[in-house]
Amino acid sequence: MNIAVYPGSFDPCTNGHLDIIRRTSSLFDKVIVAVLCNSGKKPLFTAEERVDIIKKVTADIENVEVISFSGLLVDCIKENNAKTVIKGLRAVSDFEYEFQMALTNRRLDSEVETLFIPASTEYMFLSSSIVKEIASYDGDLKGLVPDELIPVIKSRFN
Ligand code: PNS
């Protein structure tokens, strides 16, 4: 079984993330979305909430599983019998850090390969931070996150 892991903070999951999940789900037998739960940042949603949200918005994609992880990504990959890490790239500015992480992960586990997927043009500007910034000023989130998430995100800023 060809399994890929798509890791991230997903705080919150955006339509850009969902686009990457949908597109890669057709390339692998299974895509495991792995939510990092030990990030230094103070998250808007707990890891459990982020997992539940992603489960809901990917419920129609059969071969997607959602988990949380802490510690090293390479350990999470091994535990889940995966070999590939999926990373979305929005711009050249993403590349430097992502390239460093890809090489670090391969150094830690020589069997781990990173697959960079270019963002769709309509989501090239989009990030979880941008979504939070807009929500904090009660701006319009339509098209940036799944519709059902808009009130959930907005309520965190009330
Ligand atoms: O959505 P993000 O915050 O850009 O995701 C970052 C993530 C989760 C992919 C990265 O922080 C990560 O892999 N963390 C796990 C710790 C780890 O394995 N570090 C070594 C590789 S640099």
GROMACS .gro file of C-alpha atoms and ligand atoms in nm:
model
  180
    1MET     CA    1   0.000   0.000   0.000
    2ASN     CA    2   0.142   0.338  -0.104
    3ILE     CA    3   0.077   0.571   0.189
    4ALA     CA    4   0.163   0.942   0.210
    5VAL     CA    5   0.160   1.173   0.510
    6TYR     CA    6   0.053   1.536   0.474
    7PRO     CA    7   0.176   1.710   0.791
    8GLY     CA    8   0.100   2.055   0.921
    9SER     CA    9  -0.045   2.274   1.191
   10PHE     CA   10  -0.379   2.319   1.009
   11ASP     CA   11  -0.483   2.595   1.251
   12PRO     CA   12  -0.726   2.616   1.081
   13CYS     CA   13  -0.745   2.395   0.771
   14THR     CA   14  -0.794   2.619   0.464
   15ASN     CA   15  -0.927   2.556   0.114
   16GLY     CA   16  -0.561   2.554   0.007
   17HIS     CA   17  -0.492   2.257   0.237
   18LEU     CA   18  -0.808   2.084   0.118
   19ASP     CA   19  -0.705   2.132  -0.244
   20ILE     CA   20  -0.371   1.960  -0.173
   21ILE     CA   21  -0.548   1.677   0.014
   22ARG     CA   22  -0.794   1.621  -0.272
   23ARG     CA   23  -0.531   1.630  -0.544
   24THR     CA   24  -0.289   1.397  -0.365
   25SER     CA   25  -0.560   1.153  -0.258
   26SER     CA   26  -0.579   1.040  -0.620
   27LEU     CA   27  -0.203   0.973  -0.630
   28PHE     CA   28  -0.177   0.745  -0.325
   29ASP     CA   29  -0.368   0.449  -0.181
   30LYS     CA   30  -0.401   0.647   0.139
   31VAL     CA   31  -0.324   1.004   0.249
   32ILE     CA   32  -0.281   1.054   0.623
   33VAL     CA   33  -0.329   1.414   0.731
   34ALA     CA   34  -0.106   1.453   1.037
   35VAL     CA   35  -0.184   1.744   1.268
   36LEU     CA   36   0.112   1.862   1.474
   37CYS     CA   37   0.010   1.895   1.838
   38ASN     CA   38   0.330   2.006   2.008
   39SER     CA   39   0.392   2.325   1.819
   40GLY     CA   40   0.540   2.617   2.015
   41LYS     CA   41   0.272   2.849   1.879
   42LYS     CA   42  -0.046   2.906   2.081
   43PRO     CA   43  -0.309   2.757   1.852
   44LEU     CA   44  -0.659   2.888   1.785
   45PHE     CA   45  -0.792   2.530   1.786
   46THR     CA   46  -0.671   2.237   1.997
   47ALA     CA   47  -0.517   1.944   1.810
   48GLU     CA   48  -0.836   1.740   1.876
   49GLU     CA   49  -1.051   2.018   1.731
   50ARG     CA   50  -0.828   2.048   1.425
   51VAL     CA   51  -0.843   1.671   1.369
   52ASP     CA   52  -1.224   1.674   1.400
   53ILE     CA   53  -1.255   1.967   1.161
   54ILE     CA   54  -1.036   1.801   0.896
   55LYS     CA   55  -1.225   1.471   0.938
   56LYS     CA   56  -1.553   1.655   0.872
   57VAL     CA   57  -1.437   1.847   0.567
   58THR     CA   58  -1.268   1.541   0.410
   59ALA     CA   59  -1.548   1.296   0.493
   60ASP     CA   60  -1.630   1.256   0.122
   61ILE     CA   61  -1.275   1.147   0.033
   62GLU     CA   62  -1.255   0.775   0.094
   63ASN     CA   63  -0.879   0.724   0.131
   64VAL     CA   64  -0.803   1.009   0.370
   65GLU     CA   65  -0.727   0.947   0.736
   66VAL     CA   66  -0.667   1.220   0.995
   67ILE     CA   67  -0.441   1.183   1.299
   68SER     CA   68  -0.250   1.404   1.539
   69PHE     CA   69   0.119   1.359   1.612
   70SER     CA   70   0.386   1.496   1.837
   71GLY     CA   71   0.761   1.456   1.813
   72LEU     CA   72   0.946   1.394   1.491
   73LEU     CA   73   0.763   1.366   1.162
   74VAL     CA   74   0.990   1.077   1.051
   75ASP     CA   75   0.869   0.873   1.350
   76CYS     CA   76   0.507   0.944   1.262
   77ILE     CA   77   0.579   0.834   0.905
   78LYS     CA   78   0.738   0.508   1.013
   79GLU     CA   79   0.461   0.430   1.262
   80ASN     CA   80   0.209   0.469   0.981
   81ASN     CA   81   0.402   0.261   0.726
   82ALA     CA   82   0.432   0.559   0.493
   83LYS     CA   83   0.728   0.662   0.279
   84THR     CA   84   0.624   0.997   0.136
   85VAL     CA   85   0.577   1.339   0.293
   86ILE     CA   86   0.350   1.575   0.101
   87LYS     CA   87   0.421   1.947   0.115
   88GLY     CA   88   0.231   2.218  -0.068
   89LEU     CA   89   0.437   2.504  -0.210
   90ARG     CA   90   0.275   2.842  -0.265
   91ALA     CA   91   0.571   3.050  -0.369
   92VAL     CA   92   0.946   3.040  -0.404
   93SER     CA   93   0.962   3.187  -0.053
   94ASP     CA   94   0.818   2.861   0.086
   95PHE     CA   95   1.089   2.662  -0.084
   96GLU     CA   96   1.395   2.742   0.124
   97TYR     CA   97   1.247   2.628   0.456
   98GLU     CA   98   1.064   2.333   0.301
   99PHE     CA   99   1.381   2.220   0.126
  100GLN     CA  100   1.569   2.237   0.457
  101MET     CA  101   1.297   2.029   0.626
  102ALA     CA  102   1.293   1.776   0.340
  103LEU     CA  103   1.670   1.727   0.364
  104THR     CA  104   1.652   1.707   0.746
  105ASN     CA  105   1.383   1.441   0.728
  106ARG     CA  106   1.583   1.240   0.474
  107ARG     CA  107   1.890   1.273   0.695
  108LEU     CA  108   1.688   1.137   0.988
  109ASP     CA  109   1.541   0.857   0.779
  110SER     CA  110   1.693   0.785   0.437
  111GLU     CA  111   1.374   0.610   0.320
  112VAL     CA  112   1.158   0.920   0.359
  113GLU     CA  113   1.091   1.111   0.037
  114THR     CA  114   0.925   1.454   0.017
  115LEU     CA  115   0.684   1.534  -0.263
  116PHE     CA  116   0.631   1.905  -0.330
  117ILE     CA  117   0.294   1.988  -0.481
  118PRO     CA  118   0.243   2.336  -0.627
  119ALA     CA  119  -0.057   2.519  -0.485
  120SER     CA  120  -0.344   2.589  -0.722
  121THR     CA  121  -0.320   2.948  -0.845
  122GLU     CA  122  -0.637   3.059  -0.664
  123TYR     CA  123  -0.485   2.960  -0.329
  124MET     CA  124  -0.131   3.085  -0.376
  125PHE     CA  125  -0.178   3.370  -0.128
  126LEU     CA  126  -0.370   3.166   0.127
  127SER     CA  127  -0.245   3.054   0.468
  128SER     CA  128  -0.393   2.976   0.809
  129SER     CA  129  -0.238   3.302   0.937
  130ILE     CA  130  -0.413   3.505   0.665
  131VAL     CA  131  -0.744   3.336   0.755
  132LYS     CA  132  -0.695   3.425   1.124
  133GLU     CA  133  -0.601   3.783   1.037
  134ILE     CA  134  -0.917   3.830   0.829
  135ALA     CA  135  -1.135   3.660   1.094
  136SER     CA  136  -0.992   3.881   1.369
  137TYR     CA  137  -1.130   4.186   1.184
  138ASP     CA  138  -1.459   4.009   1.104
  139GLY     CA  139  -1.373   4.005   0.732
  140ASP     CA  140  -1.514   3.781   0.462
  141LEU     CA  141  -1.379   3.424   0.470
  142LYS     CA  142  -1.595   3.298   0.182
  143GLY     CA  143  -1.391   3.079  -0.053
  144LEU     CA  144  -1.092   3.070   0.181
  145VAL     CA  145  -1.216   2.794   0.412
  146PRO     CA  146  -1.507   2.549   0.379
  147ASP     CA  147  -1.837   2.738   0.437
  148GLU     CA  148  -1.924   2.528   0.745
  149LEU     CA  149  -1.603   2.645   0.914
  150ILE     CA  150  -1.667   3.018   0.877
  151PRO     CA  151  -1.892   3.056   1.187
  152VAL     CA  152  -1.667   2.823   1.388
  153ILE     CA  153  -1.358   3.033   1.314
  154LYS     CA  154  -1.538   3.365   1.359
  155SER     CA  155  -1.673   3.257   1.699
  156ARG     CA  156  -1.315   3.224   1.830
  157PHE     CA  157  -1.265   3.596   1.781
  158ASN     CA  158  -1.585   3.716   1.949
  159PNS     O1  159   0.180   2.383   0.888
  159PNS     P1  160   0.321   2.401   0.937
  159PNS     O2  161   0.321   2.467   1.073
  159PNS     O3  162   0.408   2.471   0.838
  159PNS     O4  163   0.380   2.251   0.956
  159PNS     C1  164   0.510   2.230   1.002
  159PNS     C2  165   0.539   2.080   1.025
  159PNS     C3  166   0.436   2.017   1.116
  159PNS     C4  167   0.539   2.008   0.892
  159PNS     C5  168   0.682   2.072   1.090
  159PNS     O5  169   0.687   2.161   1.197
  159PNS     C6  170   0.719   1.932   1.140
  159PNS     O6  171   0.740   1.842   1.063
  159PNS     N1  172   0.727   1.919   1.274
  159PNS     C7  173   0.761   1.795   1.340
  159PNS     C8  174   0.900   1.803   1.405
  159PNS     C9  175   1.007   1.749   1.313
  159PNS     O7  176   1.000   1.640   1.261
  159PNS     N2  177   1.114   1.830   1.290
  159PNS    C10  178   1.226   1.790   1.208
  159PNS    C11  179   1.206   1.824   1.062
  159PNS     S1  180   1.254   1.991   1.034
   0.00000   0.00000   0.00000
